[in-house]
Amino acid sequence: MRITQGTFSFLPDLTDEEIRAQIEYALSQGWACAVEYTDDPHPRNTFWEMWGPPLFDLKDAAGVLVEVVACRAAQPESYVKVTAFDSTLGFETTRLSFIVQRPPAEAGFALDRIEGAGRSQRYAMRRKDADGKRR
Amino acid sequence: MESAADRRNGAVPPGANAPAASIVAPPADTVALDALFRDSNIGETLDRLDRELVGLAPVKRRIREIAAFLLVSRAREQIGLSTGAPGLHMCFTGNPGTGKTTVAMRMAALLHGMGYLRKGHLVSVTRDDLVGQYIGHTAPKTKEVLKKAMGGVLFIDEAYYLYRPENERDYGQEAIEILLQVMENQRDDLVVILAGYKDRMEAFFRSNPGMSSRIAHHVDFPDYDDEELFAIAALMLDSMHYRLSASAQDALHEYVALRRAQPHFANARSMRNALDRARLRHAKRLFEERETPLSRDALMTIEAEDIRASRVFASAGEPQ
Ligand SMILES: Nc1ncnc2c1ncn2[C@@H]1O[C@H](COP(=O)(O)OP(=O)(O)O)[C@@H](O)[C@H]1O
Ligand SMILES: [Mg+2]
């Protein structure tokens, strides 16, 4: 199952040149980039592992790409994303986030129907990979 | 709109690194060096270097040589004569206050103009910014600095402190090795300029041949003579909208000659410090006479007494 989340999630995967261009854009806006990875891309999991501290005071995308390359090499089975944080008063939040690596075998999800009180139906997403194993 | 697929198919060259579209055009038979010169805007930077920096004739000559060499390398590249990218890492040697940091900033602008650097900023560091206090601390520290410098110049002041042969466990060696790796493998991403005293830098290169072999250009900064130091001081005052009275000019000439003979003399930096103190005395003098109305002239003019009150005059000949 092709996981889509973050900016550009419905486009084909970004090439490295496109990733560089996006990072350049983020830096030109004064945002600080960070690299994060996870083996749990559930949409409710907002806490991915940080690949080192956020990269402050960078002028050029090359510094972020160094970390993207290092993270991919160390975590070949993980999802990796780049985030860009805007510290401007009033924003103080992530302004941009996009996937820069997905594992060879992607995660799968199943939708469960759950009976609630008073015959109400609720739904939950459950991790269920192609090999049938739950994780 | 071009799609990502187009780009992957090579419809658009992946030229984020290339400074000008013309460089990826098919090789031509002639190349307009003058157009290249004008497009790079380095003429303006070189002229400003001449105008705004006093003296330094040999340095200015070397900078022009290096700029010409790099521009011709660009021209050769355009016409398809490849020799590999020219080496850009440099070493600036000279005593404190001879203008090494100032010229390094101009060099960053030149390299940016010619498309050898994508951003052209300068990150100035010393040993403490690169070397950690305990095992495992140095590599992340050095790498963080390198990432900040990418796209520009990493200026390492007193670079020889990175190497401490008396302590074989010194973490400086680790920083040197990371630097060497990046200087070799990421030559498009940053330029390293090492700076420091000439003799110590030479000793550093003798014990670190790997570093020595990666430095393409050596520039030596001579000490300023008395006239140049006076001119530098005058230039600094002018830029701060101060001026010297006739007697203050005489005092400053004397000051320059005396100061040079005293400890911790640091060329242009000593001038800047002397002027900072003279401005304080000027302000104090005006403050003490605050009942009388102040003219614009009085607010601007440094008098001889503002300079002669310096302990350089009092302690001439004896230690400070
Ligand atoms: N040739 C010069 N003309 C004008 N100002 C100068 C010149 N050389 C140095 N300065 C000034 O002197 C100060 C010290 O120079 P700096 O470049 O920091 O020296 P260094 O890095 O060699 O110690 C700076 O404020 C600089 O602007
Ligand atoms: Mg300096």
Short mmCIF file of C-alpha atoms and ligand atoms in Angstrom, two decimals:
data_model
loop_
_atom_site.label_atom_id
_atom_site.label_comp_id
_atom_site.label_asym_id
_atom_site.label_seq_id
_atom_site.Cartn_x
_atom_site.Cartn_y
_atom_site.Cartn_z
CA MET A 1 0.00 0.00 0.00
CA ARG A 2 1.50 3.34 -1.05
CA ILE A 3 1.56 5.58 1.98
CA THR A 4 0.64 9.18 1.25
CA GLN A 5 1.17 11.85 3.83
CA GLY A 6 2.64 15.32 3.96
CA THR A 7 3.06 17.77 1.10
CA PHE A 8 3.18 16.40 -2.50
CA SER A 9 1.92 13.05 -1.27
CA PHE A 10 -0.09 12.42 -4.45
CA LEU A 11 2.83 13.12 -6.77
CA PRO A 12 5.34 10.48 -7.80
CA ASP A 13 8.25 10.28 -5.37
CA LEU A 14 10.44 13.37 -5.53
CA THR A 15 13.82 13.02 -7.21
CA ASP A 16 16.88 14.13 -5.27
CA GLU A 17 17.04 17.32 -7.35
CA GLU A 18 13.40 18.03 -6.50
CA ILE A 19 14.09 17.35 -2.84
CA ARG A 20 17.00 19.80 -3.01
CA ALA A 21 14.75 22.42 -4.58
CA GLN A 22 12.10 21.99 -1.87
CA ILE A 23 14.73 22.31 0.86
CA GLU A 24 16.11 25.43 -0.83
CA TYR A 25 12.60 26.87 -0.76
CA ALA A 26 12.19 26.07 2.94
CA LEU A 27 15.56 27.65 3.78
CA SER A 28 14.73 30.73 1.71
CA GLN A 29 11.64 31.16 3.91
CA GLY A 30 13.80 31.00 7.04
CA TRP A 31 12.44 27.63 8.14
CA ALA A 32 14.64 25.09 9.94
CA CYS A 33 14.71 21.63 8.38
CA ALA A 34 14.86 18.35 10.24
CA VAL A 35 15.05 14.72 9.16
CA GLU A 36 12.79 12.12 10.80
CA TYR A 37 12.21 8.39 10.28
CA THR A 38 9.80 5.70 11.42
CA ASP A 39 8.67 2.13 10.83
CA ASP A 40 5.17 3.11 11.96
CA PRO A 41 3.63 5.41 9.33
CA HIS A 42 0.14 5.21 10.84
CA PRO A 43 -1.52 8.59 10.19
CA ARG A 44 -2.12 9.00 13.94
CA ASN A 45 1.59 8.56 14.67
CA THR A 46 2.81 12.14 14.67
CA PHE A 47 5.95 11.27 16.62
CA TRP A 48 8.55 9.99 14.19
CA GLU A 49 12.10 9.39 15.43
CA MET A 50 14.36 12.41 15.03
CA TRP A 51 17.45 11.84 12.95
CA GLY A 52 19.65 14.18 15.01
CA PRO A 53 18.59 17.62 16.15
CA PRO A 54 16.85 20.08 13.82
CA LEU A 55 19.27 21.83 11.46
CA PHE A 56 19.34 25.50 12.41
CA ASP A 57 21.16 28.36 10.62
CA LEU A 58 21.76 26.52 7.36
CA LYS A 59 22.17 28.58 4.20
CA ASP A 60 22.22 25.79 1.64
CA ALA A 61 20.30 22.57 1.01
CA ALA A 62 23.53 20.55 0.83
CA GLY A 63 23.70 20.51 4.63
CA VAL A 64 20.24 18.92 4.89
CA LEU A 65 20.91 16.47 2.05
CA VAL A 66 23.97 15.19 3.94
CA GLU A 67 21.60 14.11 6.72
CA VAL A 68 18.97 12.70 4.33
CA VAL A 69 21.64 10.50 2.74
CA ALA A 70 23.01 9.41 6.12
CA CYS A 71 19.53 8.60 7.47
CA ARG A 72 18.60 6.57 4.38
CA ALA A 73 21.82 4.57 4.69
CA ALA A 74 21.28 3.84 8.38
CA GLN A 75 17.52 3.18 8.07
CA PRO A 76 16.95 1.45 4.72
CA GLU A 77 13.75 -0.23 6.00
CA SER A 78 12.17 2.97 7.34
CA TYR A 79 10.09 5.83 6.06
CA VAL A 80 12.13 9.03 6.07
CA LYS A 81 10.73 12.55 5.86
CA VAL A 82 12.04 16.09 5.81
CA THR A 83 10.17 18.65 7.88
CA ALA A 84 10.54 22.42 7.82
CA PHE A 85 9.70 24.35 10.96
CA ASP A 86 8.66 28.01 10.97
CA SER A 87 9.54 29.70 14.25
CA THR A 88 7.79 32.98 13.37
CA LEU A 89 5.51 34.18 16.17
CA GLY A 90 1.99 33.05 15.34
CA PHE A 91 3.12 30.10 13.25
CA GLU A 92 5.58 28.19 15.45
CA THR A 93 4.76 25.04 13.60
CA THR A 94 5.80 22.73 10.80
CA ARG A 95 5.07 24.43 7.47
CA LEU A 96 6.27 21.72 5.13
CA SER A 97 6.83 18.00 5.44
CA PHE A 98 7.40 15.42 2.73
CA ILE A 99 8.53 11.81 2.39
CA VAL A 100 12.03 11.28 1.00
CA GLN A 101 12.25 7.50 1.39
CA ARG A 102 9.83 4.61 1.71
CA PRO A 103 10.88 1.03 2.56
CA PRO A 104 11.08 -1.64 -0.17
CA ALA A 105 8.00 -3.36 1.33
CA GLU A 106 5.48 -0.73 2.32
CA ALA A 107 3.27 -0.87 5.36
CA GLY A 108 -0.36 -1.97 4.93
CA PHE A 109 -3.48 -0.99 6.82
CA ALA A 110 -6.90 -2.50 7.34
CA LEU A 111 -10.09 -0.67 8.26
CA ASP A 112 -12.00 -2.22 11.16
CA ARG A 113 -15.65 -1.60 11.89
CA ILE A 114 -16.37 -1.26 15.59
CA GLU A 115 -19.84 -1.46 17.16
CA GLY A 116 -20.41 1.51 19.45
CA ALA A 117 -23.10 2.27 21.99
CA GLY A 118 -26.63 2.62 20.58
CA ARG A 119 -25.89 0.74 17.32
CA SER A 120 -23.40 3.43 16.25
CA GLN A 121 -20.58 2.39 13.93
CA ARG A 122 -17.04 3.55 14.43
CA TYR A 123 -13.97 2.85 12.36
CA ALA A 124 -10.33 2.25 13.21
CA MET A 125 -7.23 1.87 11.06
CA ARG A 126 -5.16 -1.15 11.94
CA ARG A 127 -1.64 -1.96 10.73
CA LYS A 128 -1.79 -5.09 8.55
CA ASP A 129 1.11 -5.66 6.19
CA ALA A 130 1.02 -7.69 2.96
CA ASP A 131 2.56 -10.68 4.74
CA GLY A 132 -0.55 -10.74 6.94
CA LYS A 133 1.44 -9.99 10.08
CA ARG A 134 0.30 -7.38 12.52
CA ARG A 135 2.91 -4.94 13.72
CA MET B 1 4.01 22.86 -16.55
CA GLU B 2 6.86 20.39 -16.52
CA SER B 3 6.16 17.22 -14.64
CA ALA B 4 8.45 15.33 -12.34
CA ALA B 5 8.60 12.59 -14.96
CA ASP B 6 9.84 15.05 -17.61
CA ARG B 7 12.59 16.05 -15.30
CA ARG B 8 13.59 12.52 -14.60
CA ASN B 9 13.70 11.89 -18.35
CA GLY B 10 16.18 14.69 -18.67
CA ALA B 11 13.85 17.23 -20.30
CA VAL B 12 15.20 19.72 -17.81
CA PRO B 13 18.85 19.34 -16.87
CA PRO B 14 19.38 18.74 -13.18
CA GLY B 15 21.29 21.96 -13.08
CA ALA B 16 20.66 23.27 -9.58
CA ASN B 17 24.43 23.30 -9.13
CA ALA B 18 25.25 25.01 -12.39
CA PRO B 19 25.57 28.77 -11.94
CA ALA B 20 24.50 29.74 -15.45
CA ALA B 21 22.43 28.02 -18.08
CA SER B 22 25.17 28.67 -20.64
CA ILE B 23 27.42 26.17 -18.94
CA VAL B 24 25.30 23.22 -19.94
CA ALA B 25 24.94 24.44 -23.53
CA PRO B 26 26.88 22.43 -26.12
CA PRO B 27 30.55 23.43 -26.34
CA ALA B 28 31.11 26.39 -28.65
CA ASP B 29 34.28 27.32 -30.51
CA THR B 30 34.70 30.75 -29.03
CA VAL B 31 33.89 32.07 -25.63
CA ALA B 32 33.37 35.68 -24.65
CA LEU B 33 35.57 36.08 -21.61
CA ASP B 34 34.48 39.65 -21.22
CA ALA B 35 30.80 38.69 -21.11
CA LEU B 36 31.63 36.05 -18.54
CA PHE B 37 33.46 38.71 -16.54
CA ARG B 38 30.52 41.11 -16.72
CA ASP B 39 27.90 38.47 -15.89
CA SER B 40 29.82 37.41 -12.81
CA ASN B 41 29.77 40.95 -11.40
CA ILE B 42 33.23 40.38 -9.95
CA GLY B 43 34.55 43.61 -11.47
CA GLU B 44 32.56 45.53 -8.90
CA THR B 45 33.81 43.33 -6.04
CA LEU B 46 37.43 43.64 -7.18
CA ASP B 47 37.14 47.42 -7.51
CA ARG B 48 35.64 47.68 -4.05
CA LEU B 49 38.50 45.57 -2.71
CA ASP B 50 40.95 48.08 -4.21
CA ARG B 51 39.02 51.09 -3.02
CA GLU B 52 37.96 50.08 0.47
CA LEU B 53 41.09 48.32 1.66
CA VAL B 54 44.20 50.39 2.28
CA GLY B 55 47.55 49.02 1.08
CA LEU B 56 47.73 45.22 0.73
CA ALA B 57 49.11 45.55 -2.82
CA PRO B 58 50.53 41.99 -2.97
CA VAL B 59 47.28 40.55 -1.61
CA LYS B 60 45.16 42.46 -4.10
CA ARG B 61 47.42 41.26 -6.90
CA ARG B 62 47.09 37.62 -5.78
CA ILE B 63 43.30 37.93 -5.51
CA ARG B 64 43.12 39.29 -9.06
CA GLU B 65 45.32 36.43 -10.28
CA ILE B 66 43.13 33.85 -8.59
CA ALA B 67 39.97 35.49 -9.96
CA ALA B 68 41.43 35.53 -13.49
CA PHE B 69 42.45 31.90 -13.18
CA LEU B 70 38.98 30.84 -12.03
CA LEU B 71 37.24 32.86 -14.73
CA VAL B 72 39.45 31.31 -17.42
CA SER B 73 38.74 27.88 -15.95
CA ARG B 74 35.04 28.64 -16.42
CA ALA B 75 35.68 29.69 -20.01
CA ARG B 76 37.66 26.52 -20.70
CA GLU B 77 34.86 24.46 -19.21
CA GLN B 78 32.32 26.16 -21.50
CA ILE B 79 34.33 25.32 -24.55
CA GLY B 80 34.70 21.73 -23.47
CA LEU B 81 38.29 21.76 -22.30
CA SER B 82 38.03 19.87 -19.07
CA THR B 83 40.83 19.80 -16.56
CA GLY B 84 38.66 18.91 -13.61
CA ALA B 85 37.29 21.48 -11.22
CA PRO B 86 40.01 23.89 -10.06
CA GLY B 87 41.04 23.67 -6.41
CA LEU B 88 39.49 26.44 -4.34
CA HIS B 89 40.63 25.86 -0.78
CA MET B 90 43.00 28.57 0.41
CA CYS B 91 45.36 29.59 3.16
CA PHE B 92 45.70 33.21 4.33
CA THR B 93 48.80 33.85 6.44
CA GLY B 94 49.77 37.00 8.28
CA ASN B 95 49.88 38.68 11.67
CA PRO B 96 46.68 39.62 13.52
CA GLY B 97 44.74 42.53 12.11
CA THR B 98 46.27 42.41 8.63
CA GLY B 99 42.88 41.96 6.95
CA LYS B 100 42.63 38.19 6.52
CA THR B 101 39.02 37.91 7.71
CA THR B 102 37.99 40.98 5.74
CA VAL B 103 39.55 39.68 2.51
CA ALA B 104 38.05 36.21 3.09
CA MET B 105 34.58 37.79 3.03
CA ARG B 106 35.40 39.49 -0.27
CA MET B 107 36.72 36.19 -1.59
CA ALA B 108 33.43 34.51 -0.72
CA ALA B 109 31.61 37.18 -2.75
CA LEU B 110 33.97 36.66 -5.70
CA LEU B 111 33.52 32.90 -5.70
CA HIS B 112 29.76 33.38 -5.51
CA GLY B 113 29.84 35.82 -8.44
CA MET B 114 31.74 33.33 -10.59
CA GLY B 115 29.37 30.54 -9.65
CA TYR B 116 31.85 28.52 -7.59
CA LEU B 117 29.72 28.95 -4.46
CA ARG B 118 25.95 28.77 -4.38
CA LYS B 119 25.41 31.23 -1.51
CA GLY B 120 28.65 33.07 -0.75
CA HIS B 121 28.34 33.55 3.02
CA LEU B 122 31.26 33.15 5.43
CA VAL B 123 31.26 31.09 8.62
CA SER B 124 34.21 32.00 10.83
CA VAL B 125 35.34 29.46 13.44
CA THR B 126 38.25 28.57 15.68
CA ARG B 127 39.33 25.29 17.25
CA ASP B 128 36.70 25.51 20.01
CA ASP B 129 33.88 25.51 17.48
CA LEU B 130 35.12 22.29 15.88
CA VAL B 131 36.71 20.21 18.63
CA GLY B 132 34.73 18.66 21.47
CA GLN B 133 35.53 18.01 25.12
CA TYR B 134 35.01 14.26 25.29
CA ILE B 135 34.87 11.15 23.12
CA GLY B 136 32.13 11.33 20.50
CA HIS B 137 31.69 15.07 20.85
CA THR B 138 33.99 16.25 18.07
CA ALA B 139 32.44 14.63 15.00
CA PRO B 140 28.93 16.07 15.49
CA LYS B 141 30.40 19.48 16.33
CA THR B 142 32.59 19.61 13.25
CA LYS B 143 29.82 18.31 11.02
CA GLU B 144 27.35 20.87 12.33
CA VAL B 145 29.75 23.68 11.47
CA LEU B 146 30.38 22.19 8.03
CA LYS B 147 26.65 22.03 7.30
CA LYS B 148 26.24 25.68 8.24
CA ALA B 149 29.11 26.64 5.95
CA MET B 150 27.78 24.73 2.94
CA GLY B 151 27.15 26.99 -0.02
CA GLY B 152 29.79 29.39 1.32
CA VAL B 153 33.23 29.69 2.91
CA LEU B 154 34.37 28.03 6.12
CA PHE B 155 37.04 30.32 7.59
CA ILE B 156 39.17 28.59 10.22
CA ASP B 157 41.16 31.14 12.22
CA GLU B 158 44.42 29.93 13.76
CA ALA B 159 43.87 26.55 12.14
CA TYR B 160 47.12 25.11 13.55
CA TYR B 161 45.51 24.80 16.99
CA LEU B 162 43.60 21.85 15.53
CA TYR B 163 46.82 19.89 15.65
CA ARG B 164 48.38 19.25 19.05
CA PRO B 165 51.18 16.73 18.61
CA GLU B 166 52.09 16.90 22.33
CA ASN B 167 48.82 15.10 23.12
CA GLU B 168 48.36 11.99 21.00
CA ARG B 169 44.75 11.60 22.15
CA ASP B 170 43.83 15.14 21.15
CA TYR B 171 40.43 15.33 19.47
CA GLY B 172 41.70 17.93 17.01
CA GLN B 173 42.97 15.15 14.77
CA GLU B 174 39.41 13.84 14.41
CA ALA B 175 38.22 17.28 13.29
CA ILE B 176 41.07 17.48 10.76
CA GLU B 177 40.11 14.12 9.28
CA ILE B 178 36.44 15.10 8.87
CA LEU B 179 37.50 18.40 7.31
CA LEU B 180 39.80 16.63 4.85
CA GLN B 181 37.04 14.29 3.79
CA VAL B 182 34.58 17.10 3.09
CA MET B 183 37.25 19.27 1.42
CA GLU B 184 37.89 16.38 -0.96
CA ASN B 185 34.40 14.97 -1.56
CA GLN B 186 32.16 18.03 -1.37
CA ARG B 187 34.22 20.55 -3.29
CA ASP B 188 31.07 21.95 -4.92
CA ASP B 189 29.48 22.53 -1.54
CA LEU B 190 32.01 24.63 0.32
CA VAL B 191 35.41 26.31 0.25
CA VAL B 192 37.72 26.17 3.26
CA ILE B 193 40.06 29.07 4.05
CA LEU B 194 42.65 28.45 6.78
CA ALA B 195 44.18 31.49 8.44
CA GLY B 196 46.92 32.24 10.94
CA TYR B 197 50.54 33.20 11.53
CA LYS B 198 52.75 32.23 8.62
CA ASP B 199 55.42 30.25 10.51
CA ARG B 200 52.92 28.27 12.58
CA MET B 201 50.84 27.51 9.51
CA GLU B 202 53.93 26.21 7.72
CA ALA B 203 54.71 23.93 10.67
CA PHE B 204 51.08 22.74 10.63
CA PHE B 205 51.32 21.87 6.92
CA ARG B 206 54.60 20.01 7.46
CA SER B 207 52.90 17.70 9.97
CA ASN B 208 49.64 17.50 7.97
CA PRO B 209 50.62 16.87 4.37
CA GLY B 210 47.05 15.79 3.58
CA MET B 211 45.83 19.27 4.46
CA SER B 212 48.69 20.93 2.62
CA SER B 213 47.98 19.05 -0.60
CA ARG B 214 44.34 20.19 -0.61
CA ILE B 215 45.16 23.89 -0.38
CA ALA B 216 45.34 25.36 -3.87
CA HIS B 217 46.14 28.99 -3.10
CA HIS B 218 48.39 30.57 -0.50
CA VAL B 219 48.08 34.29 0.16
CA ASP B 220 50.47 36.11 2.48
CA PHE B 221 49.34 39.30 4.24
CA PRO B 222 52.17 41.76 5.06
CA ASP B 223 52.14 44.04 8.11
CA TYR B 224 50.98 47.60 7.45
CA ASP B 225 53.48 50.43 7.60
CA ASP B 226 52.81 53.55 9.67
CA GLU B 227 51.30 55.53 6.79
CA GLU B 228 48.93 52.68 5.94
CA LEU B 229 47.82 52.32 9.55
CA PHE B 230 47.12 56.03 9.67
CA ALA B 231 45.14 55.82 6.44
CA ILE B 232 43.17 52.83 7.77
CA ALA B 233 42.34 54.77 10.94
CA ALA B 234 41.24 57.76 8.86
CA LEU B 235 39.03 55.50 6.74
CA MET B 236 37.44 53.95 9.82
CA LEU B 237 36.75 57.37 11.33
CA ASP B 238 35.27 58.62 8.10
CA SER B 239 32.87 55.69 7.89
CA MET B 240 31.71 56.47 11.44
CA HIS B 241 31.27 60.21 10.62
CA TYR B 242 34.10 61.43 12.82
CA ARG B 243 37.08 63.54 11.84
CA LEU B 244 40.44 64.48 13.32
CA SER B 245 41.48 68.05 14.11
CA ALA B 246 44.86 69.07 12.70
CA SER B 247 46.58 68.52 16.05
CA ALA B 248 44.79 65.19 16.49
CA GLN B 249 46.25 64.06 13.19
CA ASP B 250 49.73 64.75 14.50
CA ALA B 251 48.90 62.90 17.70
CA LEU B 252 47.62 59.88 15.78
CA HIS B 253 50.77 59.75 13.65
CA GLU B 254 52.83 59.63 16.85
CA TYR B 255 50.46 57.10 18.33
CA VAL B 256 50.89 54.72 15.40
CA ALA B 257 54.68 54.73 15.70
CA LEU B 258 54.59 54.20 19.49
CA ARG B 259 51.87 51.56 19.45
CA ARG B 260 53.74 49.36 17.00
CA ALA B 261 56.62 48.98 19.46
CA GLN B 262 54.36 47.85 22.29
CA PRO B 263 53.10 44.36 23.15
CA HIS B 264 50.00 42.84 21.54
CA PHE B 265 50.24 45.06 18.50
CA ALA B 266 47.63 43.87 15.99
CA ASN B 267 47.90 46.11 12.94
CA ALA B 268 44.52 47.45 11.79
CA ARG B 269 42.72 45.95 14.79
CA SER B 270 44.89 48.04 17.15
CA MET B 271 43.77 51.07 15.18
CA ARG B 272 40.14 50.16 15.57
CA ASN B 273 40.58 49.66 19.32
CA ALA B 274 42.47 52.95 19.67
CA LEU B 275 39.69 54.79 17.88
CA ASP B 276 37.04 53.18 20.05
CA ARG B 277 38.82 54.49 23.13
CA ALA B 278 39.36 57.92 21.59
CA ARG B 279 35.61 58.12 20.91
CA LEU B 280 34.91 57.32 24.55
CA ARG B 281 37.22 60.13 25.70
CA HIS B 282 35.65 62.48 23.15
CA ALA B 283 32.20 61.70 24.55
CA LYS B 284 33.39 62.12 28.12
CA ARG B 285 34.94 65.49 27.30
CA LEU B 286 31.74 66.74 25.68
CA PHE B 287 29.69 65.45 28.57
CA GLU B 288 31.80 67.34 31.07
CA GLU B 289 31.25 70.58 29.15
CA ARG B 290 27.57 69.96 28.72
CA GLU B 291 26.46 73.44 29.82
CA THR B 292 27.79 74.96 26.59
CA PRO B 293 25.72 74.23 23.48
CA LEU B 294 27.30 71.67 21.14
CA SER B 295 28.00 72.33 17.50
CA ARG B 296 27.83 69.64 14.86
CA ASP B 297 31.55 70.18 14.46
CA ALA B 298 32.27 69.48 18.11
CA LEU B 299 30.23 66.28 17.95
CA MET B 300 32.29 65.10 15.00
CA THR B 301 35.80 66.21 15.87
CA ILE B 302 38.33 64.15 17.78
CA GLU B 303 40.89 66.43 19.41
CA ALA B 304 44.55 65.75 20.15
CA GLU B 305 43.81 65.33 23.88
CA ASP B 306 41.41 62.45 23.11
CA ILE B 307 44.34 60.60 21.60
CA ARG B 308 47.17 61.77 23.81
CA ALA B 309 45.36 60.56 26.94
CA SER B 310 46.13 57.01 25.81
CA ARG B 311 48.48 55.07 28.05
CA VAL B 312 50.50 54.32 24.93
CA PHE B 313 51.98 57.81 25.39
CA ALA B 314 52.35 57.52 29.15
CA SER B 315 53.93 54.10 29.18
CA ALA B 316 56.00 54.39 26.01
CA GLY B 317 58.99 52.19 26.61
CA GLU B 318 57.75 50.48 29.80
CA PRO B 319 55.48 47.42 29.97
CA GLN B 320 51.73 48.12 30.06
N1 LIG C 1 43.56 47.21 4.48
C1 LIG C 1 42.58 47.59 5.31
N2 LIG C 1 41.87 48.70 5.07
C2 LIG C 1 40.89 49.07 5.91
N3 LIG C 1 40.52 48.40 7.01
C3 LIG C 1 41.19 47.27 7.31
C4 LIG C 1 42.24 46.79 6.47
N4 LIG C 1 42.73 45.66 6.99
C5 LIG C 1 42.03 45.42 8.10
N5 LIG C 1 41.09 46.37 8.30
C6 LIG C 1 40.16 46.43 9.43
O1 LIG C 1 40.85 45.99 10.57
C7 LIG C 1 40.08 45.10 11.37
C8 LIG C 1 40.78 43.77 11.55
O2 LIG C 1 40.89 43.11 10.30
P1 LIG C 1 40.69 41.54 10.14
O3 LIG C 1 40.29 41.27 8.73
O4 LIG C 1 39.79 41.01 11.21
O5 LIG C 1 42.17 41.02 10.38
P2 LIG C 1 42.69 39.52 10.64
O6 LIG C 1 41.59 38.58 10.27
O7 LIG C 1 43.90 39.40 9.75
O8 LIG C 1 43.07 39.45 12.08
C9 LIG C 1 38.74 45.02 10.67
O9 LIG C 1 37.87 45.89 11.32
C10 LIG C 1 39.00 45.49 9.26
O10 LIG C 1 37.89 46.12 8.71
MG MG C 2 40.66 37.57 11.90
#
